[in-house]
Tab-separated table of C-alpha atoms and ligand atoms in Angstrom:
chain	number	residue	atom	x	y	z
A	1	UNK	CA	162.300	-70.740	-6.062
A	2	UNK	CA	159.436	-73.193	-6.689
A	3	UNK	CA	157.170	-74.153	-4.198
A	4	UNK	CA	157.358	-77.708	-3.227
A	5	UNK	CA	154.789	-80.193	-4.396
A	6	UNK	CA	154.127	-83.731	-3.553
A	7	UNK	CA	154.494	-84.398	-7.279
A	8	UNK	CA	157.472	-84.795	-8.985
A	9	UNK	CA	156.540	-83.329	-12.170
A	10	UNK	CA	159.162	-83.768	-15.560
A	11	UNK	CA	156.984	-83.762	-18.672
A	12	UNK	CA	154.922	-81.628	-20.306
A	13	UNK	CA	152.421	-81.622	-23.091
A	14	UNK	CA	152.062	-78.601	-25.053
A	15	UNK	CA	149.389	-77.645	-27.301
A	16	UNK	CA	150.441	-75.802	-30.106
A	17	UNK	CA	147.146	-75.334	-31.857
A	18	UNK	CA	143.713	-76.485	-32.409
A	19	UNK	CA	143.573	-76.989	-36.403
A	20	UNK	CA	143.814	-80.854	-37.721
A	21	UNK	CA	143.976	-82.028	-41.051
A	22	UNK	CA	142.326	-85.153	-40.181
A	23	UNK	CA	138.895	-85.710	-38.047
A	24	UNK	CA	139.145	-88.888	-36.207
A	25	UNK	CA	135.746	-90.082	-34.990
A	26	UNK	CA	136.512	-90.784	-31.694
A	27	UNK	CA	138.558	-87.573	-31.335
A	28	UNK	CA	137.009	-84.720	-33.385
A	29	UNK	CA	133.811	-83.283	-34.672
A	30	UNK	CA	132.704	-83.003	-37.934
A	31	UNK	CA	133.147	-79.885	-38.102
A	32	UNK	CA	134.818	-78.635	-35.479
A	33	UNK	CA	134.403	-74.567	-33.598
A	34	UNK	CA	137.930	-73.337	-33.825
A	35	UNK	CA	139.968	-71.036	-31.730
A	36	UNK	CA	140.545	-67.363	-33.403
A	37	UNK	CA	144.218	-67.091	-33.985
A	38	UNK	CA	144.725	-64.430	-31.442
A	39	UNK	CA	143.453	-66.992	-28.725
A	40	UNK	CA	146.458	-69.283	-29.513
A	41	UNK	CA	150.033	-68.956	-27.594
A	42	UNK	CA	153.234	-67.781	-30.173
A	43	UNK	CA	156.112	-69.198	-30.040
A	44	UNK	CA	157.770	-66.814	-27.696
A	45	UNK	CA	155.256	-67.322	-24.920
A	46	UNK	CA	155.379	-71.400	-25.661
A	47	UNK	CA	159.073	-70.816	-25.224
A	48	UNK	CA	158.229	-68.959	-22.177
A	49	UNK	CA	155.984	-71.751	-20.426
A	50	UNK	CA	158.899	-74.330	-21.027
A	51	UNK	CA	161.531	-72.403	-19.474
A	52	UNK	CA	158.859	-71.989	-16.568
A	53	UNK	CA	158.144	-75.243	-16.360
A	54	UNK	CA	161.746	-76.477	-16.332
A	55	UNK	CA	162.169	-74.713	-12.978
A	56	UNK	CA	159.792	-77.293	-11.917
A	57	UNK	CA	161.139	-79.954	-13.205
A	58	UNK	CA	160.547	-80.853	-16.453
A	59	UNK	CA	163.070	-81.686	-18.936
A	60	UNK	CA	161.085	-84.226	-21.118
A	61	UNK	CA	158.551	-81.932	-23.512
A	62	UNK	CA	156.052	-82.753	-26.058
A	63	UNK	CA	154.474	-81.209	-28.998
A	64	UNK	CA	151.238	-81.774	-30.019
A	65	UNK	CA	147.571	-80.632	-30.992
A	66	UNK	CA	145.268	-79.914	-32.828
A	67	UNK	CA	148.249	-81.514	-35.887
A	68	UNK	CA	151.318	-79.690	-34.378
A	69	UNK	CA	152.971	-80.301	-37.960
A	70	UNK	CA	150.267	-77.615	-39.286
A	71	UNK	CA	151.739	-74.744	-36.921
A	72	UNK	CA	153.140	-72.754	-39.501
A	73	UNK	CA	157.008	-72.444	-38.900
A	74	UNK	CA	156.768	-75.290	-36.319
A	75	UNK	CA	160.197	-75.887	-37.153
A	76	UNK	CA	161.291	-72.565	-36.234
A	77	UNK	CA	159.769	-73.707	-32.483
A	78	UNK	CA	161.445	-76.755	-32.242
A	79	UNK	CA	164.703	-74.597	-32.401
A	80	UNK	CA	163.915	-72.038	-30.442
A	81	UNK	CA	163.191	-74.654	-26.912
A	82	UNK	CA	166.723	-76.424	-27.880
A	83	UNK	CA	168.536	-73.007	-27.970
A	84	UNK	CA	166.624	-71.451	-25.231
A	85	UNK	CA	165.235	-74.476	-23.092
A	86	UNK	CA	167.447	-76.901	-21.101
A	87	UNK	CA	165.534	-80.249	-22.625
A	88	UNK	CA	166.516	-83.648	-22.180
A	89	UNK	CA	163.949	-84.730	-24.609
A	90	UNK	CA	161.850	-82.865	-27.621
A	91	UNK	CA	158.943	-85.028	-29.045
A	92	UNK	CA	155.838	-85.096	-30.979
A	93	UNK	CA	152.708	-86.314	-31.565
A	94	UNK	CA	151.487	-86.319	-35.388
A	95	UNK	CA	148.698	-88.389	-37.460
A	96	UNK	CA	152.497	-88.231	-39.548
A	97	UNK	CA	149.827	-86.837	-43.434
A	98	UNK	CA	153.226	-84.266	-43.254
A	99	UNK	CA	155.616	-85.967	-41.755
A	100	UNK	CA	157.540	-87.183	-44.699
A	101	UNK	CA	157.850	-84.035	-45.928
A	102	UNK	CA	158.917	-82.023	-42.655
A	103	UNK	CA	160.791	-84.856	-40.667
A	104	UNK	CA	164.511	-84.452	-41.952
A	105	UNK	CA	163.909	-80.720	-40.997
A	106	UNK	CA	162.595	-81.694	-37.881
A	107	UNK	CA	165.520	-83.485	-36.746
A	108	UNK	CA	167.672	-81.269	-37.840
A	109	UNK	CA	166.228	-78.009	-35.735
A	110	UNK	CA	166.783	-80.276	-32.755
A	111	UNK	CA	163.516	-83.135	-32.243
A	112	UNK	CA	164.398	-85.892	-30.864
A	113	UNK	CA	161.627	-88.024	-31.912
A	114	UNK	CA	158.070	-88.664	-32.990
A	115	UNK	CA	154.965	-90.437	-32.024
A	116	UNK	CA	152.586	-90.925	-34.920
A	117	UNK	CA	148.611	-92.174	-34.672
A	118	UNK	CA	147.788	-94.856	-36.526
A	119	UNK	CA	144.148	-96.514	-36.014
A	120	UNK	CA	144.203	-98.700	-39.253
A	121	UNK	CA	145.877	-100.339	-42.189
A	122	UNK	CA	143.121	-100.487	-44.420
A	123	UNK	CA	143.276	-97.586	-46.723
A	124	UNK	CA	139.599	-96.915	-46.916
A	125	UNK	CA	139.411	-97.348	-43.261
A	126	UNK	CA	141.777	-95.494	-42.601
A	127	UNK	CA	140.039	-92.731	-44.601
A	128	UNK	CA	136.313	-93.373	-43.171
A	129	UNK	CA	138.199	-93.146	-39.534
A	130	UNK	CA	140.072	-90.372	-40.033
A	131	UNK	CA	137.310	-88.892	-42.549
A	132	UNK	CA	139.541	-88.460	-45.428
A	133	UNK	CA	142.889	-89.236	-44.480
A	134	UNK	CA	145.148	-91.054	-46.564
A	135	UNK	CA	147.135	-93.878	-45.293
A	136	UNK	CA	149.892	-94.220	-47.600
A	137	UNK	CA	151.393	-90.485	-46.789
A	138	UNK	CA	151.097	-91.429	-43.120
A	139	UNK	CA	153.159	-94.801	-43.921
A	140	UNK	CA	155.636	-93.288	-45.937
A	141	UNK	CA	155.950	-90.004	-43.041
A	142	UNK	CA	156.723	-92.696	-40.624
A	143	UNK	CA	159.461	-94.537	-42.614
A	144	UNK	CA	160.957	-90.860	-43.551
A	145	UNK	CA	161.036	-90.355	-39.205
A	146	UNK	CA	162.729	-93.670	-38.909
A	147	UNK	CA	165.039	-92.961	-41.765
A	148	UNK	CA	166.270	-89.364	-39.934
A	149	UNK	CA	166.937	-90.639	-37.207
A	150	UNK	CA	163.533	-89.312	-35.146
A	151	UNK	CA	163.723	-92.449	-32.903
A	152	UNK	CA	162.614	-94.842	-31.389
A	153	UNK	CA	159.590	-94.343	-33.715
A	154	UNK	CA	156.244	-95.112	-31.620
A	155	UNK	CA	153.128	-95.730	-33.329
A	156	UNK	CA	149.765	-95.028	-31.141
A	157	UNK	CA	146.695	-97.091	-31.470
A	158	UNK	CA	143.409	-96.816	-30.286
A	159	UNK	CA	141.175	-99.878	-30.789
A	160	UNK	CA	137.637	-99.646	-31.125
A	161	UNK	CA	135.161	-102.417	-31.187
A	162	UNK	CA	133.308	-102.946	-34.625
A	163	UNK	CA	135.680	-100.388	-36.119
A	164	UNK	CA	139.467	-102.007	-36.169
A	165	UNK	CA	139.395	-104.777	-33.169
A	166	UNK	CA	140.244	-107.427	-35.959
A	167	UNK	CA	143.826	-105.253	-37.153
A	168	UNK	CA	145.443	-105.677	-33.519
A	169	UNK	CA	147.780	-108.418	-34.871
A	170	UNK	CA	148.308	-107.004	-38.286
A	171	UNK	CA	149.549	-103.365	-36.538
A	172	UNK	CA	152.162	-105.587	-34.195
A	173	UNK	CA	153.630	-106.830	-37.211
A	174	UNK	CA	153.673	-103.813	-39.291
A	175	UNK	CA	155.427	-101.810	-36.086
A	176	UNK	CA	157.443	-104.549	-34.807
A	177	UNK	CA	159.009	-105.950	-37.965
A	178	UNK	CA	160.076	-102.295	-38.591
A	179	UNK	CA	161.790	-101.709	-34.975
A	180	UNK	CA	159.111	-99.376	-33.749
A	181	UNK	CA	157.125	-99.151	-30.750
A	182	UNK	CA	153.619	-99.727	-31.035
A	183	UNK	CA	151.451	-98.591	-27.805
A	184	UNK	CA	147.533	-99.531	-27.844
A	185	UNK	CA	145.550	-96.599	-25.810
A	186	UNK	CA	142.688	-97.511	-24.501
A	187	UNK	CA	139.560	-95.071	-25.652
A	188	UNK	CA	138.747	-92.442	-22.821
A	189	UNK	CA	136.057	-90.189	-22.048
A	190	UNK	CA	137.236	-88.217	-23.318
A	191	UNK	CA	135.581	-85.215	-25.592
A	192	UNK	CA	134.090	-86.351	-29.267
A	193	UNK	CA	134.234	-89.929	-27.847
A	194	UNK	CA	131.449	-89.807	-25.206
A	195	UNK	CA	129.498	-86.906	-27.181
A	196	UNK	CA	128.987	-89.573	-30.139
A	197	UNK	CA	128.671	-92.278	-27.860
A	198	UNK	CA	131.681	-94.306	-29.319
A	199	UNK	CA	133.251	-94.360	-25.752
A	200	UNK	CA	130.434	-96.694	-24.091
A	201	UNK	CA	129.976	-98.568	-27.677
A	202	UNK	CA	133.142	-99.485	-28.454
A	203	UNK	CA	136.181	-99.610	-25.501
A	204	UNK	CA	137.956	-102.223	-25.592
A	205	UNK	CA	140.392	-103.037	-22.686
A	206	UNK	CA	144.127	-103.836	-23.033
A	207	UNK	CA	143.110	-107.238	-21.489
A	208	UNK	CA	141.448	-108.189	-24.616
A	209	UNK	CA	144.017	-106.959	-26.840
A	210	UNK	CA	146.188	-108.841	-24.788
A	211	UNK	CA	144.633	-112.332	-24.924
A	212	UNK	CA	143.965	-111.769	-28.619
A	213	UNK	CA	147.661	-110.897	-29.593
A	214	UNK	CA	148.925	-114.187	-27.355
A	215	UNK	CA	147.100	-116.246	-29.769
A	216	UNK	CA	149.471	-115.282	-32.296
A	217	UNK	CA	152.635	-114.168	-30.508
A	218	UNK	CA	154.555	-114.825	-26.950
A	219	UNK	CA	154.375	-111.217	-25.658
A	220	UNK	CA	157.271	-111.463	-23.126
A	221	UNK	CA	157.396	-108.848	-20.307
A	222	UNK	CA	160.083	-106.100	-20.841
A	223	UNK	CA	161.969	-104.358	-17.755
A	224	UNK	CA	163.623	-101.274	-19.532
A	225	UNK	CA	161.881	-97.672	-19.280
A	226	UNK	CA	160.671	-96.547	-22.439
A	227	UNK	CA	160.563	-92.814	-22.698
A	228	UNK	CA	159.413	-92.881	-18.621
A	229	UNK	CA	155.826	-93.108	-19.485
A	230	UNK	CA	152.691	-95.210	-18.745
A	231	UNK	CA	152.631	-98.199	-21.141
A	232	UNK	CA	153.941	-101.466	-20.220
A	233	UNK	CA	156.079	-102.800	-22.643
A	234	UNK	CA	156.243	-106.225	-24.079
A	235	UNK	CA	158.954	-107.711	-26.377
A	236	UNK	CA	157.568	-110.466	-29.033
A	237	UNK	CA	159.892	-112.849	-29.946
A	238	UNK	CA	161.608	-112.877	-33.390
A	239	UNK	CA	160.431	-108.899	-33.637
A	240	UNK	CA	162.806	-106.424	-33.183
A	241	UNK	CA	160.370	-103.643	-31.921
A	242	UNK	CA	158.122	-102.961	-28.835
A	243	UNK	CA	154.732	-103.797	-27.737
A	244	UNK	CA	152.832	-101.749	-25.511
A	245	UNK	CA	150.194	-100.958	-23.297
A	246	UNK	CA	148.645	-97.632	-22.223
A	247	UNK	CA	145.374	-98.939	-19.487
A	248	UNK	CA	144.039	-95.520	-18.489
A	249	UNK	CA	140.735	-97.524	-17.880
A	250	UNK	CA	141.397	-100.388	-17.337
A	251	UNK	CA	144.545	-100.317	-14.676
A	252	UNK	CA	145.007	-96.659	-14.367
A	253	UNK	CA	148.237	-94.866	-13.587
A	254	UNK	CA	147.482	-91.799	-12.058
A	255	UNK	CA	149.560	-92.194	-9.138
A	256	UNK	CA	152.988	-92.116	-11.015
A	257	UNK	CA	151.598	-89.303	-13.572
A	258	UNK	CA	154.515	-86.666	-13.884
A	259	UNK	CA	152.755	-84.872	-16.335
A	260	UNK	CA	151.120	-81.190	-16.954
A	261	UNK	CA	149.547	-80.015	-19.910
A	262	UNK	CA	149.248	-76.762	-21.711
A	263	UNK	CA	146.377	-76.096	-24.315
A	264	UNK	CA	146.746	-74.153	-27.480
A	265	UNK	CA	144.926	-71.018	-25.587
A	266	UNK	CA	147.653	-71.311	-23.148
A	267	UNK	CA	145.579	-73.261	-20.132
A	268	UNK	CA	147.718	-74.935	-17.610
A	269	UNK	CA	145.806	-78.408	-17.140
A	270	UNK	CA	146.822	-80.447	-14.200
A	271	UNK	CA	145.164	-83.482	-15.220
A	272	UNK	CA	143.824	-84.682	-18.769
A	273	UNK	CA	140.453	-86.126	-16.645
A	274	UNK	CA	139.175	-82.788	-15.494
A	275	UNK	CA	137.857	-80.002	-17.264
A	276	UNK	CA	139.692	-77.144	-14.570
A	277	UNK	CA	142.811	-75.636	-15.708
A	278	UNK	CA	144.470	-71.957	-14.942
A	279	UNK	CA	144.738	-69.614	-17.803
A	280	UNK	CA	148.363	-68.483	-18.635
A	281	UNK	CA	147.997	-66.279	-21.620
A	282	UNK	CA	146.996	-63.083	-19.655
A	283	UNK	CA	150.395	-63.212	-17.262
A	284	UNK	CA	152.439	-64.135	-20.513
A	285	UNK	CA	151.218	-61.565	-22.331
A	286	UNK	CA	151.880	-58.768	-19.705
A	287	UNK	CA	155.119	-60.768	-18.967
A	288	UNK	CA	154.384	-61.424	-15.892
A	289	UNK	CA	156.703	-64.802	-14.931
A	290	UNK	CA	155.770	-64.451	-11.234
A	291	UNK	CA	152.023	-65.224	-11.998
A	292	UNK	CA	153.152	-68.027	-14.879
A	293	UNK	CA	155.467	-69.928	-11.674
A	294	UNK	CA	152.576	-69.258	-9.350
A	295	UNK	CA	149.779	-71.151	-11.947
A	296	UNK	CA	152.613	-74.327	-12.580
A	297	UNK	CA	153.303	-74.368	-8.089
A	298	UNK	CA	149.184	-74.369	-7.738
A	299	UNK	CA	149.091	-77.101	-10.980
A	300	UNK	CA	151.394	-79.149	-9.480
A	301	UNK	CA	149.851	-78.853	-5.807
A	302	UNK	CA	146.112	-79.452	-7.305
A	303	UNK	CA	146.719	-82.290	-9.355
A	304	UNK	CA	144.290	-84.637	-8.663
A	305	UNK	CA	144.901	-88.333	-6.913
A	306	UNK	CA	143.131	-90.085	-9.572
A	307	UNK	CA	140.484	-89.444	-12.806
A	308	UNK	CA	137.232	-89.968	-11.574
A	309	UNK	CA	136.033	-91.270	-15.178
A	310	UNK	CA	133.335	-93.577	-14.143
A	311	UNK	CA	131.466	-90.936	-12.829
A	312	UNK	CA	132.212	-87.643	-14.721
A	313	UNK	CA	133.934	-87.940	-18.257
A	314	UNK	CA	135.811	-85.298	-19.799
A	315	UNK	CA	133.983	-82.699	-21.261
A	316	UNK	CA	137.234	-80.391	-23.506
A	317	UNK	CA	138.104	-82.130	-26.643
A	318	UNK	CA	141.408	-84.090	-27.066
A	319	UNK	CA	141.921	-82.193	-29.886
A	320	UNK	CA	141.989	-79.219	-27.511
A	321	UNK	CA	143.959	-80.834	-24.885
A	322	UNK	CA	146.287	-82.129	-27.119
A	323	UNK	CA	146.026	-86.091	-26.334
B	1	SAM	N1	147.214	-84.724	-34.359
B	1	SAM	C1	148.133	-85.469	-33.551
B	1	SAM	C2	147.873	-86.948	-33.682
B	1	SAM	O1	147.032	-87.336	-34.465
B	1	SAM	O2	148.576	-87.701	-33.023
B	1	SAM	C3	148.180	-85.058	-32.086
B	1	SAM	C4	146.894	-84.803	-31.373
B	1	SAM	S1	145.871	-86.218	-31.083
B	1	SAM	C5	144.599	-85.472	-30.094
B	1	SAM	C6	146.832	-87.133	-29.915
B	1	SAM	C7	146.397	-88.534	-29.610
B	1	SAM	O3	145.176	-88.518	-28.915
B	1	SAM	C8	146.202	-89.430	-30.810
B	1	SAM	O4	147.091	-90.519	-30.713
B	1	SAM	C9	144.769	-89.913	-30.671
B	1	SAM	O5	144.622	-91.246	-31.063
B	1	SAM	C10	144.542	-89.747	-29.185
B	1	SAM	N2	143.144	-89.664	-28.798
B	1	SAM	C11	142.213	-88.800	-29.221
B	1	SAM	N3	141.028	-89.017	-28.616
B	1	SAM	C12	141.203	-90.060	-27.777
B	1	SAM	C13	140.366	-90.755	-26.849
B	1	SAM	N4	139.108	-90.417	-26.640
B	1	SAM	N5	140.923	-91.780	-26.155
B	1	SAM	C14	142.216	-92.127	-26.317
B	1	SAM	N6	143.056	-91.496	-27.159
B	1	SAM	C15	142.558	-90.478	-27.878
């Protein structure tokens, strides 16, 4: 059996390849060096890495990227961990361009629901932040999730100063009116954001997204878990969805982190602040499961207290760790 850790560890993120339709400033180069095809796990060792994992623990998993909805066959995945996988809950993490499209299939292989990104709801700046990405299929791909069923819908937001610190309000209404979630994440070291130097320009702390929603609404505290996560939640009266908070920076959480994450190359990262992780792919490859438990028991004993972001930043690319 699993060695015991200090950590109780139930969710993990995994990777499931590098390639985005969409460059988000703050998240992705220009033109960014991809991994050769080879380099990335299949399915069958993905499938592999969850049924690990879930001797550990975790019955909560994610998919994500890289744009997990450009995997080809994704689908095909997201059946294979509910026939194979003992799950309590199968997510994902999109920027939603394919979403309407792929989410009635989705639900159907077995997802359970979706998390889309969603910086802006200005067309062209949406476009300029994403560099070239077009709002209204994103809009429409999250309607088409809420319409299937892939719920609660949560909408991520990261705000930026001098890029969409004025739409704060305008993104609570669009989300809440609708029933969804909406969670702001504060920008981290993370990656494209300190190599272009958006991370020092333009963080902006829940605090101040706070104080500049209460101007306009009565965020009232809200008790209930919400997917067992980070964010504190917030009900706004008259609005039938969620507000919430995700203060990585600015209050972190790394004490109550139950999390592991698994890059598209098949790296077992214990924490999304440090740039270590323990390669899988070899002992997956030669089917070795002894080596794959032995990498999740050292994971899980190694993870760090704490990030130590004020001082070192991260250097691997969100894209690559998957958010
Ligand atoms: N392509 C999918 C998407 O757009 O959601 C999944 C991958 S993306 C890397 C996952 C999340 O990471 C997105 O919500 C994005 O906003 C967030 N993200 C990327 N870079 C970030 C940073 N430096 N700080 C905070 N969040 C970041």
């Amino acid at each position: 059996m699993p060695a015991r850790s200090r950590r109780k560890i139930e969710y993990l993120r995994v990777s499931v390849g590098d390639r985005c339709d969409l460059r988000c400033i703050y998240c992705r180069s220009a033109s960014p060096e991809l991994h050769p095809k080879g380099e990335i796990l299949s399915f069958e060792e993905i499938v592999e890495v969850v049924r690990v994992a879930s001797e550990f623990g975790v019955r909560r998993v994610r998919l994500t990227g890289g744009e997990p909805l450009l995997r080809r066959d994704i689908v095909r995945l997201v059946e294979l961990l509910r026939e194979r996988c003992d799950l309590q809950d199968l997510s994902l993490t999109t920027n939603g361009t394919r979403l309407a499209r792929m989410a009635r299939e989705l639900k159907r292989a077995g997802l359970d629901r979706v998390n889309v990104s969603l910086d802006s709801l200005k067309p062209e700046r949406f476009r300029a932040l994403t560099r070239g990405g077009d709002l209204k299929a994103v809009l429409v791909g999250i309607e088409r999730a809420a319409a299937v069923g892939l719920t609660p819908v949560k909408v991520n937001t990261v705000i930026m100063r001098g890029v969409n610190d004025d739409e704060a309000p305008e993104l609570v209404r669009f989300a809440l009116e609708r029933g969804f979630i909406l969670r702001f994440i504060e920008l981290m070291p993370v990656g494209e954001a300190v190599r272009n130097g958006l991370w020092r320009r333009a963080f902006v702390g829940a605090g101040e997204i706070r104080a500049l929603l209460s101007r306009e609404f009565l965020l009232v505290p809200d008790t209930g878990a919400e997917g067992g996560g980070p964010a504190r939640y917030f009900r706004v009266e008259g609005l039938p969805g969620k507000v919430g908070f995700i203060t990585a920076i600015s209050r972190p959480f790394c004490a109550e982190c139950n999390r592991l994450r698994v890059t598209a190359t098949g790296e077992l990262r214990p924490c999304l602040a440090f740039d270590s992780g323990i390669p899988l792919r070899e002992a997956l490859r030669r089917g070795d499961r002894d080596a794959v438990r032995e990498a999740f028991a050292a994971a899980i004993e190694g993870k760090p207290p704490g990030h130590r972001w004020h001082e070192v930043p991260t250097r691997t690319g969100m894209d690559e760790l998957g958010g």
